[in-house]
Short mmCIF file of N, CA and C in Angstrom, two decimals:
data_model
loop_
_atom_site.label_atom_id
_atom_site.label_comp_id
_atom_site.label_asym_id
_atom_site.label_seq_id
_atom_site.Cartn_x
_atom_site.Cartn_y
_atom_site.Cartn_z
N UNK A 1 90.15 81.00 110.62
CA UNK A 1 90.75 82.20 110.77
C UNK A 1 92.23 81.68 110.35
N UNK A 2 92.46 82.26 109.24
CA UNK A 2 94.08 82.13 108.56
C UNK A 2 95.07 82.75 109.54
N UNK A 3 96.08 81.90 109.60
CA UNK A 3 97.31 82.24 110.52
C UNK A 3 98.50 83.19 109.48
N UNK A 4 99.01 84.28 109.73
CA UNK A 4 99.85 85.20 109.28
C UNK A 4 101.52 84.42 109.11
N UNK A 5 101.79 84.45 107.84
CA UNK A 5 103.01 83.95 108.08
C UNK A 5 104.24 85.01 107.47
N UNK A 6 105.68 84.91 107.47
CA UNK A 6 106.49 86.02 107.61
C UNK A 6 106.23 86.36 105.88
N UNK A 7 106.05 85.80 105.24
CA UNK A 7 105.49 86.34 103.74
C UNK A 7 104.31 87.46 104.22
N UNK A 8 103.68 87.01 104.66
CA UNK A 8 102.16 87.99 105.28
C UNK A 8 102.61 89.27 106.08
N UNK A 9 103.60 88.69 106.97
CA UNK A 9 104.03 90.00 107.77
C UNK A 9 104.88 90.96 106.66
N UNK A 10 105.70 90.53 105.82
CA UNK A 10 106.20 91.17 105.06
C UNK A 10 105.58 92.01 103.97
N UNK A 11 104.66 91.60 103.68
CA UNK A 11 103.50 92.30 103.08
C UNK A 11 103.17 93.34 103.58
N UNK A 12 102.41 93.15 104.73
CA UNK A 12 101.95 94.35 105.61
C UNK A 12 102.98 95.41 105.76
N UNK A 13 104.22 94.74 106.16
CA UNK A 13 105.20 96.15 106.98
C UNK A 13 105.68 96.51 105.18
N UNK A 14 105.83 96.16 104.25
CA UNK A 14 105.89 96.69 102.68
C UNK A 14 105.01 97.72 102.35
N UNK A 15 103.84 97.63 102.98
CA UNK A 15 102.74 98.50 102.73
C UNK A 15 103.10 99.71 103.54
N UNK A 16 103.17 99.24 105.12
CA UNK A 16 103.24 100.49 105.91
C UNK A 16 104.38 101.30 105.71
N UNK A 17 105.37 100.71 104.89
CA UNK A 17 106.76 101.44 104.68
C UNK A 17 106.42 103.00 103.60
N UNK A 18 105.78 101.57 102.55
CA UNK A 18 105.42 102.60 101.50
C UNK A 18 104.70 103.75 101.63
N UNK A 19 103.82 103.66 102.38
CA UNK A 19 102.50 104.65 102.89
C UNK A 19 103.54 105.73 103.91
N UNK A 20 104.25 105.48 104.65
CA UNK A 20 104.88 106.33 105.43
C UNK A 20 106.10 107.04 104.65
N UNK A 21 106.37 106.32 103.45
CA UNK A 21 107.90 106.97 103.11
C UNK A 21 107.28 108.74 101.81
N UNK A 22 105.79 107.67 101.38
CA UNK A 22 105.15 108.72 100.40
C UNK A 22 104.33 109.53 100.79
N UNK A 23 103.62 109.35 102.01
CA UNK A 23 103.29 110.23 103.06
C UNK A 23 104.19 111.68 103.84
N UNK A 24 105.40 111.17 103.97
CA UNK A 24 106.20 112.23 104.94
C UNK A 24 106.46 113.69 103.93
N UNK A 25 105.90 114.52 104.97
CA UNK A 25 105.87 115.82 104.03
C UNK A 25 107.11 116.70 104.55
N UNK A 26 108.30 115.92 105.25
CA UNK A 26 109.66 116.87 105.30
C UNK A 26 109.51 117.44 106.97
N UNK A 27 110.45 117.58 107.80
CA UNK A 27 110.44 118.18 108.99
C UNK A 27 110.03 118.59 108.68
N UNK A 28 110.40 120.28 108.08
CA UNK A 28 110.01 121.70 107.92
C UNK A 28 108.55 121.55 108.07
N UNK A 29 107.74 121.13 107.13
CA UNK A 29 106.53 120.92 107.00
C UNK A 29 105.98 120.33 108.02
N UNK A 30 106.61 119.26 108.52
CA UNK A 30 105.82 118.57 109.87
C UNK A 30 105.77 119.46 110.86
N UNK A 31 106.61 120.30 111.17
CA UNK A 31 106.64 121.55 112.43
C UNK A 31 105.72 122.67 112.13
N UNK A 32 105.58 123.10 110.72
CA UNK A 32 105.17 124.22 110.47
C UNK A 32 103.55 124.01 110.68
N UNK A 33 103.19 122.20 110.32
CA UNK A 33 101.61 122.24 109.96
C UNK A 33 101.49 120.67 110.45
N UNK A 34 101.71 120.47 111.89
CA UNK A 34 101.64 119.09 112.37
C UNK A 34 100.29 118.55 112.13
N UNK A 35 99.07 119.21 112.08
CA UNK A 35 97.96 118.88 112.22
C UNK A 35 97.01 118.38 110.87
N UNK A 36 97.75 119.12 110.04
CA UNK A 36 97.59 119.08 108.06
C UNK A 36 98.29 117.85 108.20
N UNK A 37 99.41 117.74 108.42
CA UNK A 37 100.55 116.01 107.93
C UNK A 37 99.61 115.24 108.73
N UNK A 38 99.42 115.47 109.69
CA UNK A 38 98.44 114.08 110.18
C UNK A 38 96.83 113.91 109.76
N UNK A 39 96.54 114.77 109.57
CA UNK A 39 95.48 114.51 108.86
C UNK A 39 95.31 113.87 107.12
N UNK A 40 96.89 114.27 107.00
CA UNK A 40 96.40 113.39 105.26
C UNK A 40 97.07 111.80 105.83
N UNK A 41 97.09 111.88 107.00
CA UNK A 41 97.79 110.47 106.94
C UNK A 41 96.29 109.27 107.66
N UNK A 42 95.62 110.13 107.99
CA UNK A 42 94.15 110.04 108.66
C UNK A 42 93.53 108.70 107.82
N UNK A 43 93.56 108.82 106.58
CA UNK A 43 92.41 108.03 105.69
C UNK A 43 93.17 105.99 105.88
N UNK A 44 94.68 106.48 105.75
CA UNK A 44 95.38 105.32 106.16
C UNK A 44 95.09 104.37 107.74
N UNK A 45 95.06 105.78 108.35
CA UNK A 45 95.31 105.27 110.03
C UNK A 45 93.78 104.22 110.41
N UNK A 46 92.89 105.06 109.88
CA UNK A 46 91.36 104.55 110.07
C UNK A 46 90.92 103.19 109.46
N UNK A 47 91.58 103.33 107.87
CA UNK A 47 91.31 101.93 106.98
C UNK A 47 92.62 100.50 107.74
N UNK A 48 93.78 101.09 108.23
CA UNK A 48 94.60 100.30 109.19
C UNK A 48 93.93 99.50 110.01
N UNK A 49 93.08 100.55 111.00
CA UNK A 49 92.15 100.00 112.23
C UNK A 49 91.17 99.02 111.57
N UNK A 50 90.47 99.33 110.31
CA UNK A 50 89.38 98.64 110.06
C UNK A 50 90.01 97.35 109.71
N UNK A 51 90.67 97.50 109.33
CA UNK A 51 91.59 95.97 108.94
C UNK A 51 91.89 95.10 109.93
N UNK A 52 92.48 95.70 110.65
CA UNK A 52 92.62 94.84 112.12
C UNK A 52 91.78 94.23 112.45
N UNK A 53 90.55 95.26 112.37
CA UNK A 53 89.47 94.34 113.01
C UNK A 53 88.79 93.15 112.18
N UNK A 54 89.05 93.75 111.18
CA UNK A 54 88.27 92.88 110.16
C UNK A 54 88.74 91.32 110.00
N UNK A 55 90.54 91.51 110.30
CA UNK A 55 90.67 89.66 110.46
C UNK A 55 90.54 89.54 111.52
N UNK A 56 89.83 90.26 112.79
CA UNK A 56 90.07 89.36 114.10
C UNK A 56 88.33 89.07 113.88
N UNK A 57 87.12 89.23 112.86
CA UNK A 57 86.05 88.70 112.60
C UNK A 57 86.32 87.15 112.29
N UNK A 58 85.48 86.47 112.86
CA UNK A 58 85.70 84.60 112.62
C UNK A 58 85.17 84.35 111.41
N UNK A 59 83.72 84.83 111.48
CA UNK A 59 82.80 84.66 110.21
C UNK A 59 82.16 85.14 109.28
N UNK A 60 81.62 84.96 108.44
CA UNK A 60 80.88 85.76 107.77
C UNK A 60 81.42 86.22 106.30
N UNK A 61 81.11 87.07 105.47
CA UNK A 61 81.20 87.63 104.62
C UNK A 61 82.25 88.75 104.65
N UNK A 62 82.74 89.33 105.50
CA UNK A 62 83.61 90.21 106.02
C UNK A 62 84.73 89.09 106.53
N UNK A 63 84.55 88.24 107.34
CA UNK A 63 85.96 87.33 107.68
C UNK A 63 86.66 86.52 106.81
N UNK A 64 85.71 85.81 105.85
CA UNK A 64 86.28 85.38 104.77
C UNK A 64 86.87 86.02 103.31
N UNK A 65 86.30 87.36 103.37
CA UNK A 65 87.38 88.01 102.42
C UNK A 65 88.85 88.58 103.05
N UNK A 66 88.70 88.91 105.03
CA UNK A 66 89.77 89.12 105.13
C UNK A 66 90.88 88.16 105.27
N UNK A 67 90.05 87.02 105.59
CA UNK A 67 91.03 85.71 105.30
C UNK A 67 91.55 85.29 104.29
N UNK A 68 90.70 85.27 102.94
CA UNK A 68 91.37 85.16 101.56
C UNK A 68 92.34 86.35 101.09
N UNK A 69 92.29 87.30 101.61
CA UNK A 69 92.86 88.48 101.62
C UNK A 69 94.71 88.07 102.21
N UNK A 70 94.90 87.63 103.44
CA UNK A 70 95.61 87.48 104.71
C UNK A 70 96.20 86.12 103.45
N UNK A 71 95.65 85.05 103.14
CA UNK A 71 95.92 84.11 102.55
C UNK A 71 96.79 84.54 101.05
N UNK A 72 96.13 85.51 100.12
CA UNK A 72 96.44 86.02 99.22
C UNK A 72 98.01 86.35 99.64
N UNK A 73 98.12 87.00 100.63
CA UNK A 73 99.20 87.83 100.71
C UNK A 73 100.37 87.26 101.56
N UNK A 74 99.78 86.09 102.53
CA UNK A 74 100.85 85.32 102.72
C UNK A 74 101.66 84.73 101.47
N UNK A 75 101.17 84.22 100.43
CA UNK A 75 101.36 83.45 99.32
C UNK A 75 102.70 84.61 98.58
N UNK A 76 102.02 85.85 98.14
CA UNK A 76 102.70 86.91 97.59
C UNK A 76 104.16 87.03 98.28
N UNK A 77 103.94 87.38 99.79
CA UNK A 77 105.14 87.42 100.46
C UNK A 77 106.16 86.11 100.72
N UNK A 78 105.46 84.79 100.67
CA UNK A 78 106.27 84.00 100.60
C UNK A 78 106.96 83.78 99.59
N UNK A 79 106.30 83.59 98.53
CA UNK A 79 106.73 83.92 97.03
C UNK A 79 108.38 85.15 96.90
N UNK A 80 107.70 86.17 97.33
CA UNK A 80 108.61 87.24 97.40
C UNK A 80 109.91 87.20 98.06
N UNK A 81 110.14 86.37 99.17
CA UNK A 81 111.12 85.70 100.12
C UNK A 81 112.04 84.77 99.23
N UNK A 82 110.84 83.96 98.83
CA UNK A 82 111.65 82.51 98.33
C UNK A 82 112.71 83.05 97.01
N UNK A 83 111.71 83.79 96.11
CA UNK A 83 112.50 83.83 95.10
C UNK A 83 113.17 85.54 95.06
N UNK A 84 112.90 86.07 95.57
CA UNK A 84 113.69 87.73 95.59
C UNK A 84 114.65 87.54 96.74
N UNK A 85 114.79 86.93 97.68
CA UNK A 85 116.01 86.79 98.57
C UNK A 85 116.18 85.41 98.58
N UNK A 86 115.83 84.38 98.54
CA UNK A 86 116.07 82.85 99.01
C UNK A 86 115.86 82.45 100.16
N UNK A 87 115.06 82.99 100.58
CA UNK A 87 114.30 82.34 101.96
C UNK A 87 113.18 80.98 101.90
N UNK A 88 112.74 80.89 103.04
CA UNK A 88 112.21 79.54 102.92
C UNK A 88 110.70 79.55 103.01
N UNK A 89 109.71 78.75 102.19
CA UNK A 89 108.42 79.22 102.14
C UNK A 89 107.76 78.56 103.35
N UNK A 90 106.63 79.00 103.80
CA UNK A 90 105.75 78.61 104.81
C UNK A 90 106.33 78.62 106.32
N UNK A 91 107.53 79.21 106.41
CA UNK A 91 107.63 79.94 107.42
C UNK A 91 106.31 80.67 108.49
N UNK A 92 106.24 80.03 109.43
CA UNK A 92 105.15 80.97 110.16
C UNK A 92 105.88 82.15 111.01
N UNK A 93 104.86 83.02 110.64
CA UNK A 93 105.43 84.30 111.53
C UNK A 93 104.71 84.34 112.72
N UNK A 94 105.28 84.95 113.46
CA UNK A 94 105.08 85.17 115.37
C UNK A 94 103.56 86.02 115.37
N UNK A 95 102.68 85.21 115.72
CA UNK A 95 101.52 85.37 115.93
C UNK A 95 100.97 85.75 117.82
N UNK A 96 100.03 86.12 117.73
CA UNK A 96 99.53 86.80 119.51
C UNK A 96 98.11 86.07 119.24
N UNK A 97 97.89 85.59 120.52
CA UNK A 97 96.21 85.44 120.75
C UNK A 97 95.38 86.22 120.53
N UNK A 98 94.74 86.54 119.66
CA UNK A 98 93.47 87.53 119.64
C UNK A 98 92.58 87.51 120.43
N UNK A 99 91.99 88.51 120.64
CA UNK A 99 90.61 88.84 121.27
C UNK A 99 89.42 88.68 120.24
N UNK A 100 88.81 87.59 120.45
CA UNK A 100 87.45 87.60 119.57
C UNK A 100 86.67 88.38 120.01
N UNK A 101 86.03 89.15 118.78
CA UNK A 101 84.88 90.17 118.72
C UNK A 101 83.62 89.76 119.43
N UNK A 102 82.82 90.23 120.07
CA UNK A 102 81.55 90.04 120.62
C UNK A 102 80.14 90.27 119.52
N UNK A 103 79.70 90.05 119.81
CA UNK A 103 78.22 90.33 119.04
C UNK A 103 78.15 91.53 118.38
N UNK A 104 78.47 92.76 119.45
CA UNK A 104 78.04 93.61 119.21
C UNK A 104 79.39 94.22 118.39
N UNK A 105 80.33 93.65 119.23
CA UNK A 105 81.46 94.62 118.11
C UNK A 105 81.82 93.84 117.15
N UNK A 106 81.22 92.61 116.27
CA UNK A 106 81.30 92.41 115.16
C UNK A 106 80.10 93.10 114.60
N UNK A 107 79.07 93.65 115.20
CA UNK A 107 78.22 94.64 114.39
C UNK A 107 78.98 96.01 113.94
N UNK A 108 79.64 96.41 115.22
CA UNK A 108 80.57 97.59 114.80
C UNK A 108 81.49 97.67 113.78
N UNK A 109 81.73 96.36 113.19
CA UNK A 109 82.96 96.07 112.32
C UNK A 109 81.76 96.02 110.95
N UNK A 110 80.75 95.47 110.86
CA UNK A 110 79.68 95.37 109.79
C UNK A 110 79.77 97.37 109.32
N UNK A 111 79.20 98.15 110.44
CA UNK A 111 78.82 99.29 110.43
C UNK A 111 80.31 99.92 109.86
N UNK A 112 81.54 99.90 110.24
CA UNK A 112 82.49 100.33 109.61
C UNK A 112 83.06 99.72 108.51
N UNK A 113 82.58 98.55 108.17
CA UNK A 113 82.70 98.38 106.52
C UNK A 113 81.76 99.30 105.14
N UNK A 114 80.61 99.32 106.01
CA UNK A 114 79.41 100.04 105.20
C UNK A 114 80.30 101.70 105.14
N UNK A 115 81.03 102.19 106.22
CA UNK A 115 81.50 103.66 106.09
C UNK A 115 82.75 103.72 104.93
N UNK A 116 83.43 102.41 105.04
CA UNK A 116 84.68 102.55 104.38
C UNK A 116 84.26 102.52 102.63
N UNK A 117 83.06 101.27 102.61
CA UNK A 117 82.83 101.42 101.37
C UNK A 117 82.25 102.64 100.81
N UNK A 118 81.39 103.15 101.82
CA UNK A 118 80.65 104.54 101.53
C UNK A 118 81.80 105.91 101.15
N UNK A 119 82.63 106.27 101.53
CA UNK A 119 83.81 106.83 101.33
C UNK A 119 84.33 106.42 99.99
N UNK A 120 85.23 105.08 100.08
CA UNK A 120 85.77 104.77 98.56
C UNK A 120 84.75 105.02 97.72
N UNK A 121 83.41 104.76 97.59
CA UNK A 121 82.51 104.91 96.23
C UNK A 121 82.26 106.34 96.23
N UNK A 122 82.01 106.80 96.89
CA UNK A 122 81.97 108.46 96.98
C UNK A 122 82.39 109.20 95.67
N UNK A 123 81.50 109.78 95.14
CA UNK A 123 81.95 110.27 93.86
C UNK A 123 83.12 111.37 93.87
N UNK A 124 83.07 112.32 94.67
CA UNK A 124 84.11 113.66 95.13
C UNK A 124 85.48 113.05 96.08
N UNK A 125 85.25 111.88 96.59
CA UNK A 125 86.39 111.40 97.37
C UNK A 125 87.64 111.58 96.59
N UNK A 126 88.67 111.97 96.70
CA UNK A 126 89.53 111.89 96.13
C UNK A 126 90.50 110.82 95.71
N UNK A 127 91.17 110.59 94.84
CA UNK A 127 91.72 109.18 94.39
C UNK A 127 92.96 108.75 95.77
N UNK A 128 93.28 109.70 96.04
CA UNK A 128 94.61 109.45 97.04
C UNK A 128 94.01 108.67 98.40
N UNK A 129 92.77 109.25 98.62
CA UNK A 129 92.15 108.92 99.81
C UNK A 129 91.62 107.56 99.56
N UNK A 130 90.98 107.49 98.36
CA UNK A 130 90.60 105.79 98.05
C UNK A 130 91.82 105.00 98.09
N UNK A 131 93.04 105.26 97.62
CA UNK A 131 94.06 104.64 97.73
C UNK A 131 94.55 104.13 99.04
N UNK A 132 94.58 105.07 99.82
CA UNK A 132 94.94 105.63 101.19
C UNK A 132 94.15 104.29 101.67
N UNK A 133 92.41 104.28 101.77
CA UNK A 133 91.44 103.32 102.14
C UNK A 133 91.98 102.02 102.14
N UNK A 134 92.39 101.66 100.83
CA UNK A 134 92.59 100.37 100.15
C UNK A 134 93.87 99.78 101.05
N UNK A 135 94.66 100.39 100.60
CA UNK A 135 96.44 100.29 101.50
C UNK A 135 96.42 100.23 102.44
N UNK A 136 95.73 100.80 103.59
CA UNK A 136 95.24 100.94 104.71
C UNK A 136 94.52 99.75 105.49
N UNK A 137 93.31 98.76 104.65
CA UNK A 137 92.71 98.02 105.15
C UNK A 137 93.90 96.65 105.01
N UNK A 138 94.10 96.83 103.64
CA UNK A 138 95.72 95.55 103.23
C UNK A 138 96.35 95.40 104.52
N UNK A 139 96.86 96.70 104.86
CA UNK A 139 97.94 96.70 105.84
C UNK A 139 97.50 96.19 107.09
N UNK A 140 96.39 96.37 107.90
CA UNK A 140 95.89 95.75 109.19
C UNK A 140 95.68 94.65 108.77
N UNK A 141 94.82 94.17 107.68
CA UNK A 141 94.55 92.78 107.73
C UNK A 141 96.09 92.05 107.81
N UNK A 142 97.22 92.45 107.12
CA UNK A 142 98.63 91.19 107.04
C UNK A 142 99.10 91.57 108.49
N UNK A 143 99.10 92.78 109.30
CA UNK A 143 99.35 93.03 110.34
C UNK A 143 98.33 92.67 111.86
N UNK A 144 97.40 92.39 111.66
CA UNK A 144 96.80 92.44 112.78
C UNK A 144 96.73 91.33 113.77
N UNK A 145 97.44 90.42 112.99
CA UNK A 145 97.45 89.32 113.90
C UNK A 145 98.79 88.51 114.17
N UNK A 146 99.62 89.68 113.76
CA UNK A 146 101.15 89.50 114.12
C UNK A 146 101.88 89.94 115.27
N UNK A 147 102.83 89.05 115.67
CA UNK A 147 103.54 89.61 117.24
C UNK A 147 103.90 90.78 117.37
N UNK A 148 104.09 91.65 116.43
CA UNK A 148 104.68 92.77 116.50
C UNK A 148 103.84 94.04 116.98
N UNK A 149 104.34 94.98 117.06
CA UNK A 149 103.48 96.13 117.93
C UNK A 149 101.93 96.29 117.25
N UNK A 150 102.12 96.22 115.43
CA UNK A 150 100.85 96.03 115.10
C UNK A 150 99.55 95.12 115.48
N UNK A 151 100.18 94.18 115.65
CA UNK A 151 99.35 92.53 116.43
C UNK A 151 98.93 92.88 117.82
N UNK A 152 99.84 93.67 118.83
CA UNK A 152 99.22 94.01 120.06
C UNK A 152 98.34 94.98 120.05
N UNK A 153 98.16 95.71 118.85
CA UNK A 153 97.60 96.68 118.90
C UNK A 153 95.78 96.19 118.74
N UNK A 154 95.92 95.06 118.06
CA UNK A 154 94.74 94.44 118.15
C UNK A 154 93.87 94.30 119.07
N UNK A 155 94.36 93.57 120.35
CA UNK A 155 93.83 93.52 121.25
C UNK A 155 92.85 94.80 122.07
N UNK A 156 93.43 96.22 122.12
CA UNK A 156 92.94 96.95 122.36
C UNK A 156 91.99 97.78 121.49
N UNK A 157 91.82 97.52 120.16
CA UNK A 157 90.67 97.64 119.58
C UNK A 157 89.80 97.07 119.41
N UNK A 158 90.34 95.49 119.49
CA UNK A 158 88.88 94.50 119.42
C UNK A 158 88.31 94.94 120.76
N UNK A 159 88.68 95.45 122.01
CA UNK A 159 88.44 96.13 123.24
C UNK A 159 87.36 96.85 122.70
N UNK A 160 87.92 98.30 122.10
CA UNK A 160 87.46 99.29 122.12
C UNK A 160 85.51 99.30 121.20
N UNK A 161 86.04 98.27 119.82
CA UNK A 161 84.93 97.66 119.08
C UNK A 161 84.03 96.79 119.86
N UNK A 162 84.22 96.03 120.85
CA UNK A 162 83.26 95.64 121.72
C UNK A 162 82.71 96.49 122.52
N UNK A 163 83.50 97.37 123.24
CA UNK A 163 82.68 98.42 124.06
C UNK A 163 81.54 99.48 123.09
N UNK A 164 82.06 99.71 122.35
CA UNK A 164 81.38 100.41 121.43
C UNK A 164 79.92 100.16 120.95
N UNK A 165 80.02 99.12 120.54
CA UNK A 165 79.27 98.35 120.52
C UNK A 165 78.03 97.92 121.45
N UNK A 166 78.99 97.40 122.54
CA UNK A 166 77.65 97.22 123.55
C UNK A 166 77.30 98.83 124.09
N UNK A 167 78.04 99.74 123.76
CA UNK A 167 77.08 101.08 124.32
C UNK A 167 76.26 101.62 123.31
N UNK A 168 76.50 101.33 122.00
CA UNK A 168 75.86 101.56 121.17
C UNK A 168 74.48 100.56 121.13
N UNK A 169 74.76 99.82 121.13
CA UNK A 169 73.13 98.73 121.32
C UNK A 169 72.49 98.67 122.89
N UNK A 170 73.14 98.55 123.60
CA UNK A 170 72.72 99.08 124.84
C UNK A 170 71.92 100.22 124.92
N UNK A 171 72.12 100.86 124.08
CA UNK A 171 71.40 102.41 124.01
C UNK A 171 70.30 101.99 122.80
N UNK A 172 70.64 101.27 121.62
CA UNK A 172 69.28 100.95 121.00
C UNK A 172 68.62 100.07 121.36
N UNK A 173 68.59 99.56 122.32
CA UNK A 173 68.08 98.25 122.74
C UNK A 173 67.16 98.69 124.07
#
């Protein structure tokens, strides 16, 4: 499993801030139609949740892709910190102990992978939704093992995936 650095956390926070700024409908619009405003942020949040779960997978193709994405994000973020603001490379970001997924929790991640890919590849899906799915997944991968609020969300998400997988496969078996 790849460990997140300060650069990786920075990339994740940049993705989150960019998304929130471009999503913000304005206070008046938000008061007028809060459900509509929340619905426009939903693809990002769903993909963020998937990204957090993907980085918690220990192995396999999905785990390798998530680890590689985090490695690239760490490198990009560290380079930006060094060359952009004069920081130091290789600083480790604070991480949390993650809760591993059970076999049925990992199966839920596989099912979610198919859902994310199917929605992103669907011809009628608007390009904004496709972009939100990609950005949300990337952000979740970057922040899923950080020690911030996003990292602490990983434990209940893993527990929920493990429970959902147990319930689903308990019914199927």
